[in-house]
Amino acid sequence: MSFGVNELRDGQAAIQPQRELGPDGPLANQWASVRAKLQREVGEVEYRTWLKQVALGGLDGDELTLVLPTRFLRDWVSKEYGALITAIWQTENAHVRRVDLRTQLPVRGTAPNLAEPTVAPPPRPEARAEVVAPLDQRFTFDTFVVGKPNEFAYACARRVADSPASPGFNPLFLYGGVGLGKTHLMHAIAWELSTTRRNGQAVSVAYMSAEKFMYRFINALRNQSTLEFKNELRSVDVLMIDDLQFLIGKDNTQEEFFHTFNALVDAGKQIVISADKSPSDLSGLEDRLRTRLGCGMVADLHATTFELRISILDAKAKRAGVEVPAKVMEFLAHKITTNVRELEGALNRLVAHANLFDRQITLETAHEVLHDVLKAFDRRVTIQEIQKRVAEHWSIRVAEMSSARRSRNVARPRQVAMYLAKQLTSKSLPDIGRHFGDRDHTTVMHAVSRVTALIATDAAFAEDVELLRRLLES
Ligand code: ADP
Ligand code: MG
């Protein structure tokens, strides 16, 4: 793996090994910040499942040691999160080059115990071009599941990877909520570009988070090497900045980014940006920068649909070579609706559990293993709210939800409300029936299957239901 710009920058800093392990030492503070970022990055569920038990060992030269309670956890964390942990540590502390995961700290002495075999980070295909931040090997176009909500963003990303800097696609601005695949698509573009040659030349790609950009810039200011920083960045063919929203409020860095941006675009180089909001909604960004960001192609990653979540789970299970019953996938896709990362986390956890105890994955084990996870996701939406929203949507009175009338214009919304009540609350069928004028649980069951069938055949209806669901979830 080449670190391109990194190497030049870091090579200049004279580094003192840090050993402050006291609770208030700088390293402990950095660790607290790394943890917070990790939590934000992987989501609450995964963090609690896998990363909460990771403890800080120490920093020796450029090698940082983290400690885990068991071998299983250590291997898992290394495989699934090694690259991410390293990347976050590197933004936190430029002296860190390697992160070592161990099962035990030496009881005596301060140096890490070298007898414990270390887990090598996963091998990566060697990219020819320089990439500033490490790319996640799982984030390729092949592993990205395309569906209605992300097909446009995917097509734009493909286009840029195939022919960078084509008119109309520069800059490419990808935006969407947390865990919807922005970073995945960015890495996919970077992989594609950095492993293909164009006109016999390797394409040089610089990919980094906005935080890293800021960090590098501040460091350059401190080392009085801003000119080199500028030149290095301006020498790449493609510059990719992830999570641009982090630049809000960082005026100097924004200014620098603006100039880099202009210089690259003027030189016919490609820029790819991601953020959590569209350029026009990124308030706090300088106007001229905002205007330029919106000049190329702006593509939105929409919230996932149930169908897309099922396809993603399906693809992940196939890739992992595990058999996951359709019922379990449906259960997960119904329960975890906001964030693909959380969805993956839940699936990983099920798979790990099944492996660990040599058990089959069933709906029952899913309930059991994901008990705490699902509780966190149990939305606190009430049946009354659902009835109110649905009634509003189809302009009927809320009282019709409980009335005995069966004409289609009230019966259909009532069925949708029952369906949503089943999906969005943890209430039982009889319980739901009681809220709808004391109807029988079989009526609720019938409503659920009727609505499910209609969603599959009537696109406009499906959209209505999806919209209602989103409204209720937000
Ligand atoms: P973001 O950067 O938008 O917060 P990420 O790109 O990090 O989200 O995606 C979170 C996780 O979900 C990653 O593991 C990613 O691979 C996965 N993911 C998101 N969307 C898809 C998709 N369409 N197909 C496959 N995996 C996806
Ligand atoms: Mg991201």
Short mmCIF file of C-alpha atoms and ligand atoms in Angstrom, two decimals:
data_model
loop_
_atom_site.label_atom_id
_atom_site.label_comp_id
_atom_site.label_asym_id
_atom_site.label_seq_id
_atom_site.Cartn_x
_atom_site.Cartn_y
_atom_site.Cartn_z
CA MET A 1 0.00 0.00 0.00
CA SER A 2 1.43 3.31 -0.93
CA PHE A 3 0.71 6.27 1.23
CA GLY A 4 1.68 8.92 -1.27
CA VAL A 5 1.23 12.31 0.29
CA ASN A 6 1.30 10.83 3.76
CA GLU A 7 4.78 9.59 3.58
CA LEU A 8 6.24 12.90 2.58
CA ARG A 9 4.42 14.75 5.30
CA ASP A 10 4.98 12.35 8.11
CA GLY A 11 8.59 11.82 7.23
CA GLN A 12 9.28 15.37 8.24
CA ALA A 13 7.89 15.31 11.70
CA ALA A 14 10.36 14.35 14.38
CA ILE A 15 8.43 12.00 16.56
CA GLN A 16 8.76 11.45 20.26
CA PRO A 17 7.39 8.14 21.43
CA GLN A 18 4.42 8.71 23.66
CA ARG A 19 3.84 6.64 26.71
CA GLU A 20 1.39 8.66 28.69
CA LEU A 21 -1.02 6.06 29.87
CA GLY A 22 -2.48 7.85 32.84
CA PRO A 23 -6.20 8.44 32.62
CA ASP A 24 -5.68 12.05 31.61
CA GLY A 25 -2.63 11.61 29.39
CA PRO A 26 -2.84 12.83 25.79
CA LEU A 27 -2.92 9.27 24.52
CA ALA A 28 -5.90 8.46 26.72
CA ASN A 29 -7.65 11.56 25.40
CA GLN A 30 -6.89 10.54 21.84
CA TRP A 31 -8.23 7.09 22.55
CA ALA A 32 -11.45 8.59 23.88
CA SER A 33 -11.79 10.58 20.69
CA VAL A 34 -10.98 7.55 18.51
CA ARG A 35 -13.64 5.57 20.34
CA ALA A 36 -16.21 8.28 19.79
CA LYS A 37 -15.40 8.38 16.09
CA LEU A 38 -15.50 4.61 15.81
CA GLN A 39 -18.87 4.59 17.44
CA ARG A 40 -20.12 7.19 15.03
CA GLU A 41 -18.61 5.38 12.11
CA VAL A 42 -19.89 1.85 12.75
CA GLY A 43 -23.09 2.69 14.60
CA GLU A 44 -24.22 1.99 18.09
CA VAL A 45 -25.07 -1.65 17.57
CA GLU A 46 -21.82 -2.79 16.05
CA TYR A 47 -19.85 -0.70 18.45
CA ARG A 48 -21.49 -2.30 21.44
CA THR A 49 -21.16 -5.76 20.01
CA TRP A 50 -17.55 -5.73 18.92
CA LEU A 51 -15.63 -2.64 19.86
CA LYS A 52 -16.67 -1.65 23.32
CA GLN A 53 -14.32 -4.15 24.90
CA VAL A 54 -11.25 -2.92 23.07
CA ALA A 55 -8.80 -1.35 25.53
CA LEU A 56 -5.83 0.90 24.96
CA GLY A 57 -2.47 -0.79 25.36
CA GLY A 58 0.13 1.82 24.57
CA LEU A 59 2.12 3.58 21.90
CA ASP A 60 5.63 2.50 21.16
CA GLY A 61 7.32 4.48 18.42
CA ASP A 62 4.82 4.39 15.60
CA GLU A 63 3.05 1.26 16.74
CA LEU A 64 -0.08 1.48 18.77
CA THR A 65 -1.33 -1.49 20.75
CA LEU A 66 -4.94 -2.28 21.52
CA VAL A 67 -6.03 -5.12 23.73
CA LEU A 68 -8.99 -7.46 23.47
CA PRO A 69 -10.24 -10.01 25.96
CA THR A 70 -10.39 -13.05 23.68
CA ARG A 71 -8.75 -14.41 20.58
CA PHE A 72 -12.05 -14.67 18.81
CA LEU A 73 -12.79 -11.02 19.37
CA ARG A 74 -9.29 -10.03 18.42
CA ASP A 75 -9.46 -11.88 15.10
CA TRP A 76 -12.90 -10.59 14.35
CA VAL A 77 -12.08 -7.00 15.17
CA SER A 78 -8.87 -7.22 13.21
CA LYS A 79 -10.61 -8.60 10.15
CA GLU A 80 -13.68 -6.41 10.21
CA TYR A 81 -12.41 -3.17 11.68
CA GLY A 82 -8.60 -3.24 11.47
CA ALA A 83 -8.37 -0.82 8.56
CA LEU A 84 -10.96 1.53 10.00
CA ILE A 85 -9.34 1.63 13.44
CA THR A 86 -5.96 2.32 11.86
CA ALA A 87 -7.36 5.07 9.67
CA ILE A 88 -9.07 6.79 12.57
CA TRP A 89 -5.98 6.54 14.74
CA GLN A 90 -3.95 8.08 11.96
CA THR A 91 -6.22 11.08 11.77
CA GLU A 92 -6.05 11.40 15.53
CA ASN A 93 -2.31 11.00 15.86
CA ALA A 94 -0.02 11.28 12.85
CA HIS A 95 2.70 9.35 14.62
CA VAL A 96 0.69 6.18 14.54
CA ARG A 97 1.59 4.04 11.53
CA ARG A 98 0.51 0.63 12.70
CA VAL A 99 -2.17 -0.60 15.03
CA ASP A 100 -1.52 -3.90 16.70
CA LEU A 101 -4.37 -5.92 18.20
CA ARG A 102 -3.50 -8.27 21.02
CA THR A 103 -5.28 -10.46 23.46
CA GLN A 104 -3.21 -9.56 26.45
CA LEU A 105 -0.95 -6.85 27.74
CA PRO A 106 2.28 -7.99 29.36
CA VAL A 107 1.80 -8.20 33.09
CA ARG A 108 5.17 -6.73 33.86
CA GLY A 109 7.30 -4.30 31.95
CA THR A 110 6.12 -1.54 29.70
CA ALA A 111 7.03 -2.81 26.26
CA PRO A 112 4.35 -4.73 24.39
CA ASN A 113 4.90 -8.46 24.56
CA LEU A 114 6.39 -9.47 21.26
CA ALA A 115 5.89 -13.16 21.89
CA GLU A 116 2.19 -12.84 21.16
CA PRO A 117 1.77 -13.38 17.44
CA THR A 118 0.17 -10.40 15.84
CA VAL A 119 -2.63 -10.53 13.35
CA ALA A 120 -1.64 -9.21 9.99
CA PRO A 121 -4.05 -6.71 8.49
CA PRO A 122 -6.02 -8.14 5.58
CA PRO A 123 -4.00 -8.21 2.37
CA ARG A 124 -4.99 -5.60 -0.17
CA PRO A 125 -4.52 -5.68 -3.87
CA GLU A 126 -1.65 -3.37 -4.60
CA ALA A 127 -2.99 -0.18 -6.11
CA ARG A 128 -0.74 1.40 -8.65
CA ALA A 129 -1.64 4.94 -7.97
CA GLU A 130 -1.17 6.74 -4.74
CA VAL A 131 -4.09 6.82 -2.42
CA VAL A 132 -3.80 8.87 0.70
CA ALA A 133 -6.07 6.98 3.04
CA PRO A 134 -6.28 3.19 3.04
CA LEU A 135 -9.18 1.86 1.02
CA ASP A 136 -11.50 -0.77 2.34
CA GLN A 137 -11.11 -3.82 0.23
CA ARG A 138 -14.76 -4.77 0.60
CA PHE A 139 -15.98 -1.51 -0.87
CA THR A 140 -15.98 -2.19 -4.60
CA PHE A 141 -18.57 -1.81 -7.34
CA ASP A 142 -19.00 -5.59 -7.31
CA THR A 143 -20.13 -5.65 -3.73
CA PHE A 144 -22.41 -2.63 -4.02
CA VAL A 145 -26.02 -3.70 -4.32
CA VAL A 146 -27.97 -1.49 -6.67
CA GLY A 147 -31.65 -0.70 -6.20
CA LYS A 148 -34.05 2.15 -6.84
CA PRO A 149 -32.79 4.36 -4.00
CA ASN A 150 -29.16 4.33 -5.11
CA GLU A 151 -29.17 3.51 -8.82
CA PHE A 152 -28.57 7.07 -9.91
CA ALA A 153 -25.67 7.64 -7.53
CA TYR A 154 -24.25 4.29 -8.58
CA ALA A 155 -24.49 5.15 -12.27
CA CYS A 156 -22.75 8.48 -11.69
CA ALA A 157 -19.99 6.82 -9.69
CA ARG A 158 -19.49 4.27 -12.45
CA ARG A 159 -19.35 6.98 -15.04
CA VAL A 160 -16.66 8.89 -13.15
CA ALA A 161 -14.66 5.71 -12.60
CA ASP A 162 -14.87 4.91 -16.32
CA SER A 163 -14.09 8.34 -17.63
CA PRO A 164 -12.92 10.81 -15.02
CA ALA A 165 -13.40 14.53 -15.58
CA SER A 166 -16.01 14.13 -18.27
CA PRO A 167 -18.13 17.22 -18.77
CA GLY A 168 -21.14 17.45 -16.51
CA PHE A 169 -19.70 15.04 -13.96
CA ASN A 170 -17.12 17.24 -12.36
CA PRO A 171 -17.33 17.58 -9.46
CA LEU A 172 -19.36 14.54 -8.56
CA PHE A 173 -21.16 15.29 -5.35
CA LEU A 174 -22.67 12.29 -3.53
CA TYR A 175 -24.88 12.87 -0.56
CA GLY A 176 -27.16 10.97 1.76
CA GLY A 177 -27.76 9.91 5.34
CA VAL A 178 -25.45 7.86 7.51
CA GLY A 179 -24.70 4.34 6.39
CA LEU A 180 -26.30 4.53 2.96
CA GLY A 181 -23.16 3.78 0.96
CA LYS A 182 -21.37 7.07 0.26
CA THR A 183 -18.00 5.87 1.45
CA HIS A 184 -18.54 2.54 -0.23
CA LEU A 185 -19.11 4.22 -3.60
CA MET A 186 -16.14 6.54 -3.12
CA HIS A 187 -13.82 3.64 -2.38
CA ALA A 188 -15.24 1.78 -5.35
CA ILE A 189 -14.35 4.68 -7.62
CA ALA A 190 -10.88 4.92 -6.10
CA TRP A 191 -10.24 1.19 -6.48
CA GLU A 192 -11.38 1.23 -10.06
CA LEU A 193 -9.30 4.23 -10.98
CA SER A 194 -6.19 3.28 -9.12
CA THR A 195 -6.01 -0.21 -10.55
CA THR A 196 -6.55 0.64 -14.19
CA ARG A 197 -4.27 2.41 -16.55
CA ARG A 198 -5.37 5.14 -18.86
CA ASN A 199 -3.31 5.75 -21.99
CA GLY A 200 -0.57 3.67 -20.45
CA GLN A 201 -0.50 5.91 -17.39
CA ALA A 202 -1.61 5.09 -13.90
CA VAL A 203 -4.22 7.46 -12.57
CA SER A 204 -3.23 9.01 -9.29
CA VAL A 205 -6.02 9.23 -6.78
CA ALA A 206 -6.03 11.00 -3.47
CA TYR A 207 -8.87 9.86 -1.24
CA MET A 208 -9.31 11.20 2.28
CA SER A 209 -11.92 12.32 4.71
CA ALA A 210 -12.45 16.03 5.19
CA GLU A 211 -11.11 15.56 8.69
CA LYS A 212 -7.93 14.12 7.35
CA PHE A 213 -7.66 16.94 4.87
CA MET A 214 -7.99 19.42 7.69
CA TYR A 215 -5.49 17.54 9.79
CA ARG A 216 -2.93 17.49 6.99
CA PHE A 217 -3.46 21.14 6.31
CA ILE A 218 -3.06 22.19 9.93
CA ASN A 219 0.05 20.07 10.18
CA ALA A 220 1.46 21.70 7.08
CA LEU A 221 0.81 25.12 8.58
CA ARG A 222 2.55 24.06 11.74
CA ASN A 223 5.54 22.67 9.87
CA GLN A 224 5.60 25.62 7.49
CA SER A 225 5.23 23.28 4.59
CA THR A 226 1.97 24.49 3.12
CA LEU A 227 3.51 24.96 -0.29
CA GLU A 228 4.47 21.32 -0.47
CA PHE A 229 1.05 20.35 0.78
CA LYS A 230 -0.56 22.39 -1.98
CA ASN A 231 1.72 21.02 -4.65
CA GLU A 232 1.21 17.45 -3.62
CA LEU A 233 -2.54 17.73 -3.66
CA ARG A 234 -2.55 19.57 -6.93
CA SER A 235 -0.47 16.91 -8.61
CA VAL A 236 -3.14 14.20 -8.39
CA ASP A 237 -5.54 13.28 -11.18
CA VAL A 238 -8.48 12.65 -8.93
CA LEU A 239 -9.16 14.17 -5.54
CA MET A 240 -11.83 12.58 -3.37
CA ILE A 241 -12.98 14.10 -0.11
CA ASP A 242 -15.34 12.13 2.08
CA ASP A 243 -17.72 13.68 4.62
CA LEU A 244 -17.22 17.26 3.55
CA GLN A 245 -19.64 18.45 6.25
CA PHE A 246 -16.72 18.27 8.67
CA LEU A 247 -15.28 21.38 7.06
CA ILE A 248 -18.19 23.48 8.24
CA GLY A 249 -16.94 26.09 10.63
CA LYS A 250 -13.29 25.45 9.73
CA ASP A 251 -12.74 28.61 7.75
CA ASN A 252 -9.04 28.33 6.97
CA THR A 253 -9.32 24.77 5.83
CA GLN A 254 -12.34 25.61 3.70
CA GLU A 255 -10.44 28.38 2.04
CA GLU A 256 -7.54 26.07 1.29
CA PHE A 257 -9.89 23.42 0.00
CA PHE A 258 -11.60 25.96 -2.23
CA HIS A 259 -8.31 26.92 -3.87
CA THR A 260 -7.24 23.31 -4.31
CA PHE A 261 -10.62 22.55 -5.78
CA ASN A 262 -10.40 25.36 -8.31
CA ALA A 263 -6.84 24.57 -9.29
CA LEU A 264 -7.72 20.94 -9.95
CA VAL A 265 -10.90 21.62 -11.86
CA ASP A 266 -9.12 24.22 -13.97
CA ALA A 267 -6.46 21.66 -14.77
CA GLY A 268 -9.13 19.22 -15.94
CA LYS A 269 -8.84 16.92 -12.94
CA GLN A 270 -11.74 15.08 -11.37
CA ILE A 271 -13.13 15.90 -7.93
CA VAL A 272 -15.46 13.62 -5.99
CA ILE A 273 -17.10 14.81 -2.80
CA SER A 274 -19.44 13.20 -0.32
CA ALA A 275 -21.48 14.84 2.38
CA ASP A 276 -24.51 14.20 4.50
CA LYS A 277 -26.52 16.93 2.78
CA SER A 278 -26.86 18.46 -0.66
CA PRO A 279 -24.65 21.48 -1.45
CA SER A 280 -27.57 23.84 -1.03
CA ASP A 281 -28.40 22.42 2.39
CA LEU A 282 -24.84 22.52 3.69
CA SER A 283 -25.32 25.75 5.53
CA GLY A 284 -22.18 27.09 7.09
CA LEU A 285 -20.17 26.42 3.97
CA GLU A 286 -18.90 29.48 2.17
CA ASP A 287 -21.26 30.50 -0.60
CA ARG A 288 -18.72 30.46 -3.39
CA LEU A 289 -17.62 26.96 -2.42
CA ARG A 290 -21.21 25.79 -2.21
CA THR A 291 -21.92 27.15 -5.64
CA ARG A 292 -18.93 25.38 -7.14
CA LEU A 293 -19.81 22.12 -5.45
CA GLY A 294 -23.20 22.11 -7.09
CA CYS A 295 -21.81 22.82 -10.54
CA GLY A 296 -21.20 19.28 -11.68
CA MET A 297 -23.34 16.27 -10.89
CA VAL A 298 -25.19 16.05 -7.62
CA ALA A 299 -26.48 12.57 -6.76
CA ASP A 300 -28.56 11.59 -3.79
CA LEU A 301 -28.43 8.24 -2.01
CA HIS A 302 -32.00 7.81 -0.80
CA ALA A 303 -33.13 5.89 2.24
CA THR A 304 -33.21 2.17 1.51
CA THR A 305 -36.40 0.37 0.65
CA PHE A 306 -37.37 -2.97 2.09
CA GLU A 307 -36.51 -4.61 -1.25
CA LEU A 308 -33.04 -3.11 -1.31
CA ARG A 309 -32.39 -4.16 2.27
CA ILE A 310 -33.36 -7.71 1.39
CA SER A 311 -31.06 -7.70 -1.65
CA ILE A 312 -28.20 -6.36 0.45
CA LEU A 313 -28.68 -9.01 3.13
CA ASP A 314 -28.93 -11.65 0.46
CA ALA A 315 -25.70 -10.53 -1.18
CA LYS A 316 -23.84 -10.33 2.12
CA ALA A 317 -25.01 -13.78 3.21
CA LYS A 318 -24.00 -15.29 -0.14
CA ARG A 319 -20.63 -13.64 0.06
CA ALA A 320 -20.10 -14.95 3.56
CA GLY A 321 -21.20 -18.39 2.37
CA VAL A 322 -23.89 -18.77 4.98
CA GLU A 323 -27.44 -19.95 4.71
CA VAL A 324 -29.83 -17.41 6.14
CA PRO A 325 -33.52 -18.30 5.96
CA ALA A 326 -35.66 -15.82 4.04
CA LYS A 327 -37.80 -15.27 7.11
CA VAL A 328 -34.80 -14.10 9.11
CA MET A 329 -33.75 -11.69 6.39
CA GLU A 330 -37.25 -10.29 6.18
CA PHE A 331 -37.28 -9.89 9.91
CA LEU A 332 -34.00 -7.95 9.86
CA ALA A 333 -35.03 -5.84 6.89
CA HIS A 334 -38.25 -4.92 8.64
CA LYS A 335 -36.64 -4.09 11.93
CA ILE A 336 -33.48 -2.27 10.92
CA THR A 337 -34.51 0.28 8.39
CA THR A 338 -32.29 3.31 8.66
CA ASN A 339 -28.70 2.32 8.18
CA VAL A 340 -27.12 -0.38 6.05
CA ARG A 341 -24.19 -0.54 8.42
CA GLU A 342 -26.48 -1.48 11.30
CA LEU A 343 -28.18 -4.03 9.10
CA GLU A 344 -24.86 -5.61 8.20
CA GLY A 345 -23.84 -5.51 11.83
CA ALA A 346 -26.91 -7.45 12.85
CA LEU A 347 -26.29 -10.05 10.14
CA ASN A 348 -22.62 -10.35 11.14
CA ARG A 349 -23.62 -10.87 14.68
CA LEU A 350 -26.06 -13.62 13.77
CA VAL A 351 -23.46 -15.34 11.65
CA ALA A 352 -20.81 -15.08 14.34
CA HIS A 353 -23.19 -16.47 16.89
CA ALA A 354 -24.15 -19.37 14.67
CA ASN A 355 -20.48 -20.18 14.05
CA LEU A 356 -19.50 -19.84 17.65
CA PHE A 357 -22.17 -22.18 18.94
CA ASP A 358 -22.44 -24.26 15.83
CA ARG A 359 -26.14 -23.54 15.53
CA GLN A 360 -28.39 -22.86 12.60
CA ILE A 361 -29.68 -19.37 12.06
CA THR A 362 -33.40 -19.32 12.74
CA LEU A 363 -35.97 -16.69 13.49
CA GLU A 364 -35.77 -17.77 17.08
CA THR A 365 -32.02 -17.35 17.39
CA ALA A 366 -32.33 -14.01 15.60
CA HIS A 367 -34.76 -12.79 18.26
CA GLU A 368 -32.53 -14.09 20.97
CA VAL A 369 -29.18 -12.89 19.69
CA LEU A 370 -30.40 -9.49 18.57
CA HIS A 371 -32.62 -8.85 21.53
CA ASP A 372 -30.80 -5.74 22.75
CA VAL A 373 -30.15 -4.49 19.24
CA LEU A 374 -33.78 -4.67 18.30
CA LYS A 375 -34.83 -2.98 21.46
CA ALA A 376 -32.73 -0.01 20.47
CA PHE A 377 -34.46 0.00 17.11
CA ASP A 378 -37.93 -0.45 18.46
CA ARG A 379 -39.35 2.78 17.34
CA ARG A 380 -41.48 4.51 19.85
CA VAL A 381 -44.14 5.34 17.34
CA THR A 382 -47.64 4.69 18.66
CA ILE A 383 -50.61 3.19 16.91
CA GLN A 384 -52.47 6.46 17.45
CA GLU A 385 -49.78 8.37 15.54
CA ILE A 386 -49.91 5.86 12.75
CA GLN A 387 -53.68 6.16 12.50
CA LYS A 388 -53.49 9.92 12.49
CA ARG A 389 -50.83 10.12 9.77
CA VAL A 390 -52.49 7.57 7.57
CA ALA A 391 -55.87 9.22 7.94
CA GLU A 392 -54.36 12.58 7.02
CA HIS A 393 -52.64 11.11 4.04
CA TRP A 394 -55.87 9.82 2.52
CA SER A 395 -58.00 12.64 3.92
CA ILE A 396 -60.32 10.56 6.01
CA ARG A 397 -61.33 11.10 9.63
CA VAL A 398 -59.26 9.34 12.29
CA ALA A 399 -62.50 7.92 13.68
CA GLU A 400 -62.80 5.80 10.52
CA MET A 401 -59.86 3.75 11.77
CA SER A 402 -62.17 2.26 14.36
CA SER A 403 -65.46 2.48 12.50
CA ALA A 404 -67.30 -0.49 11.06
CA ARG A 405 -67.53 1.02 7.56
CA ARG A 406 -66.11 -1.16 4.85
CA SER A 407 -66.15 1.03 1.78
CA ARG A 408 -62.85 0.91 -0.05
CA ASN A 409 -61.89 4.54 0.58
CA VAL A 410 -61.77 3.95 4.32
CA ALA A 411 -61.01 0.23 4.40
CA ARG A 412 -57.78 0.58 2.45
CA PRO A 413 -56.23 3.28 4.64
CA ARG A 414 -57.30 1.29 7.68
CA GLN A 415 -55.46 -1.74 6.32
CA VAL A 416 -52.37 0.34 5.68
CA ALA A 417 -52.47 1.64 9.24
CA MET A 418 -52.71 -1.92 10.55
CA TYR A 419 -49.85 -2.96 8.34
CA LEU A 420 -47.69 -0.09 9.55
CA ALA A 421 -48.66 -0.80 13.15
CA LYS A 422 -47.40 -4.35 12.69
CA GLN A 423 -44.17 -3.14 11.14
CA LEU A 424 -43.34 -0.17 13.28
CA THR A 425 -44.47 -1.21 16.73
CA SER A 426 -43.89 -4.33 18.77
CA LYS A 427 -47.60 -4.75 19.42
CA SER A 428 -49.17 -8.17 18.86
CA LEU A 429 -51.85 -8.78 16.27
CA PRO A 430 -54.70 -8.95 18.83
CA ASP A 431 -53.36 -5.79 20.42
CA ILE A 432 -53.39 -4.00 17.08
CA GLY A 433 -56.89 -5.29 16.37
CA ARG A 434 -58.13 -3.77 19.62
CA HIS A 435 -56.93 -0.33 18.52
CA PHE A 436 -58.97 -0.60 15.35
CA GLY A 437 -62.46 -0.82 16.79
CA ASP A 438 -61.89 -4.14 18.52
CA ARG A 439 -61.25 -6.07 15.36
CA ASP A 440 -60.11 -9.67 15.41
CA HIS A 441 -56.43 -10.57 14.96
CA THR A 442 -57.28 -12.41 11.74
CA THR A 443 -58.52 -9.13 10.30
CA VAL A 444 -55.14 -7.59 11.07
CA MET A 445 -53.38 -10.55 9.52
CA HIS A 446 -55.51 -10.21 6.42
CA ALA A 447 -54.71 -6.47 6.24
CA VAL A 448 -50.99 -7.17 6.47
CA SER A 449 -51.01 -9.72 3.67
CA ARG A 450 -53.32 -7.58 1.52
CA VAL A 451 -51.06 -4.54 1.82
CA THR A 452 -47.94 -6.64 1.26
CA ALA A 453 -49.45 -7.98 -1.95
CA LEU A 454 -50.49 -4.54 -3.14
CA ILE A 455 -47.03 -3.12 -2.48
CA ALA A 456 -45.61 -5.76 -4.76
CA THR A 457 -47.98 -5.00 -7.62
CA ASP A 458 -48.87 -1.32 -7.36
CA ALA A 459 -45.87 1.00 -7.49
CA ALA A 460 -47.81 4.15 -6.64
CA PHE A 461 -49.37 2.50 -3.65
CA ALA A 462 -45.98 1.16 -2.56
CA GLU A 463 -44.59 4.67 -2.70
CA ASP A 464 -47.41 6.00 -0.54
CA VAL A 465 -46.78 3.37 2.09
CA GLU A 466 -43.05 3.93 2.00
CA LEU A 467 -43.54 7.66 2.39
CA LEU A 468 -45.81 7.14 5.37
CA ARG A 469 -43.33 4.81 6.92
CA ARG A 470 -40.56 7.35 6.56
CA LEU A 471 -42.67 10.11 7.99
CA LEU A 472 -43.50 7.98 10.98
CA GLU A 473 -39.94 6.89 11.51
CA SER A 474 -38.40 10.29 11.40
P1 ADP B 1 -21.86 6.19 4.48
O1 ADP B 1 -20.49 6.55 4.06
O2 ADP B 1 -22.92 6.69 3.56
O3 ADP B 1 -22.17 6.53 5.92
P2 ADP B 1 -20.94 3.53 4.00
O4 ADP B 1 -20.54 3.64 2.59
O5 ADP B 1 -19.84 3.50 5.01
O6 ADP B 1 -22.02 4.62 4.42
O7 ADP B 1 -21.84 2.20 4.16
C1 ADP B 1 -22.07 1.58 5.41
C2 ADP B 1 -21.99 0.09 5.25
O8 ADP B 1 -23.10 -0.35 4.50
C3 ADP B 1 -20.76 -0.36 4.51
O9 ADP B 1 -20.30 -1.56 5.07
C4 ADP B 1 -21.25 -0.60 3.10
O10 ADP B 1 -20.52 -1.60 2.45
C5 ADP B 1 -22.67 -1.03 3.33
N1 ADP B 1 -23.55 -0.63 2.23
C6 ADP B 1 -24.23 0.53 2.10
N2 ADP B 1 -24.95 0.55 0.96
C7 ADP B 1 -24.70 -0.64 0.36
C8 ADP B 1 -25.14 -1.25 -0.86
N3 ADP B 1 -25.99 -0.63 -1.69
N4 ADP B 1 -24.69 -2.49 -1.16
C9 ADP B 1 -23.85 -3.12 -0.33
N5 ADP B 1 -23.40 -2.62 0.83
C10 ADP B 1 -23.81 -1.39 1.17
MG MG B 2 -18.95 7.45 5.13
#
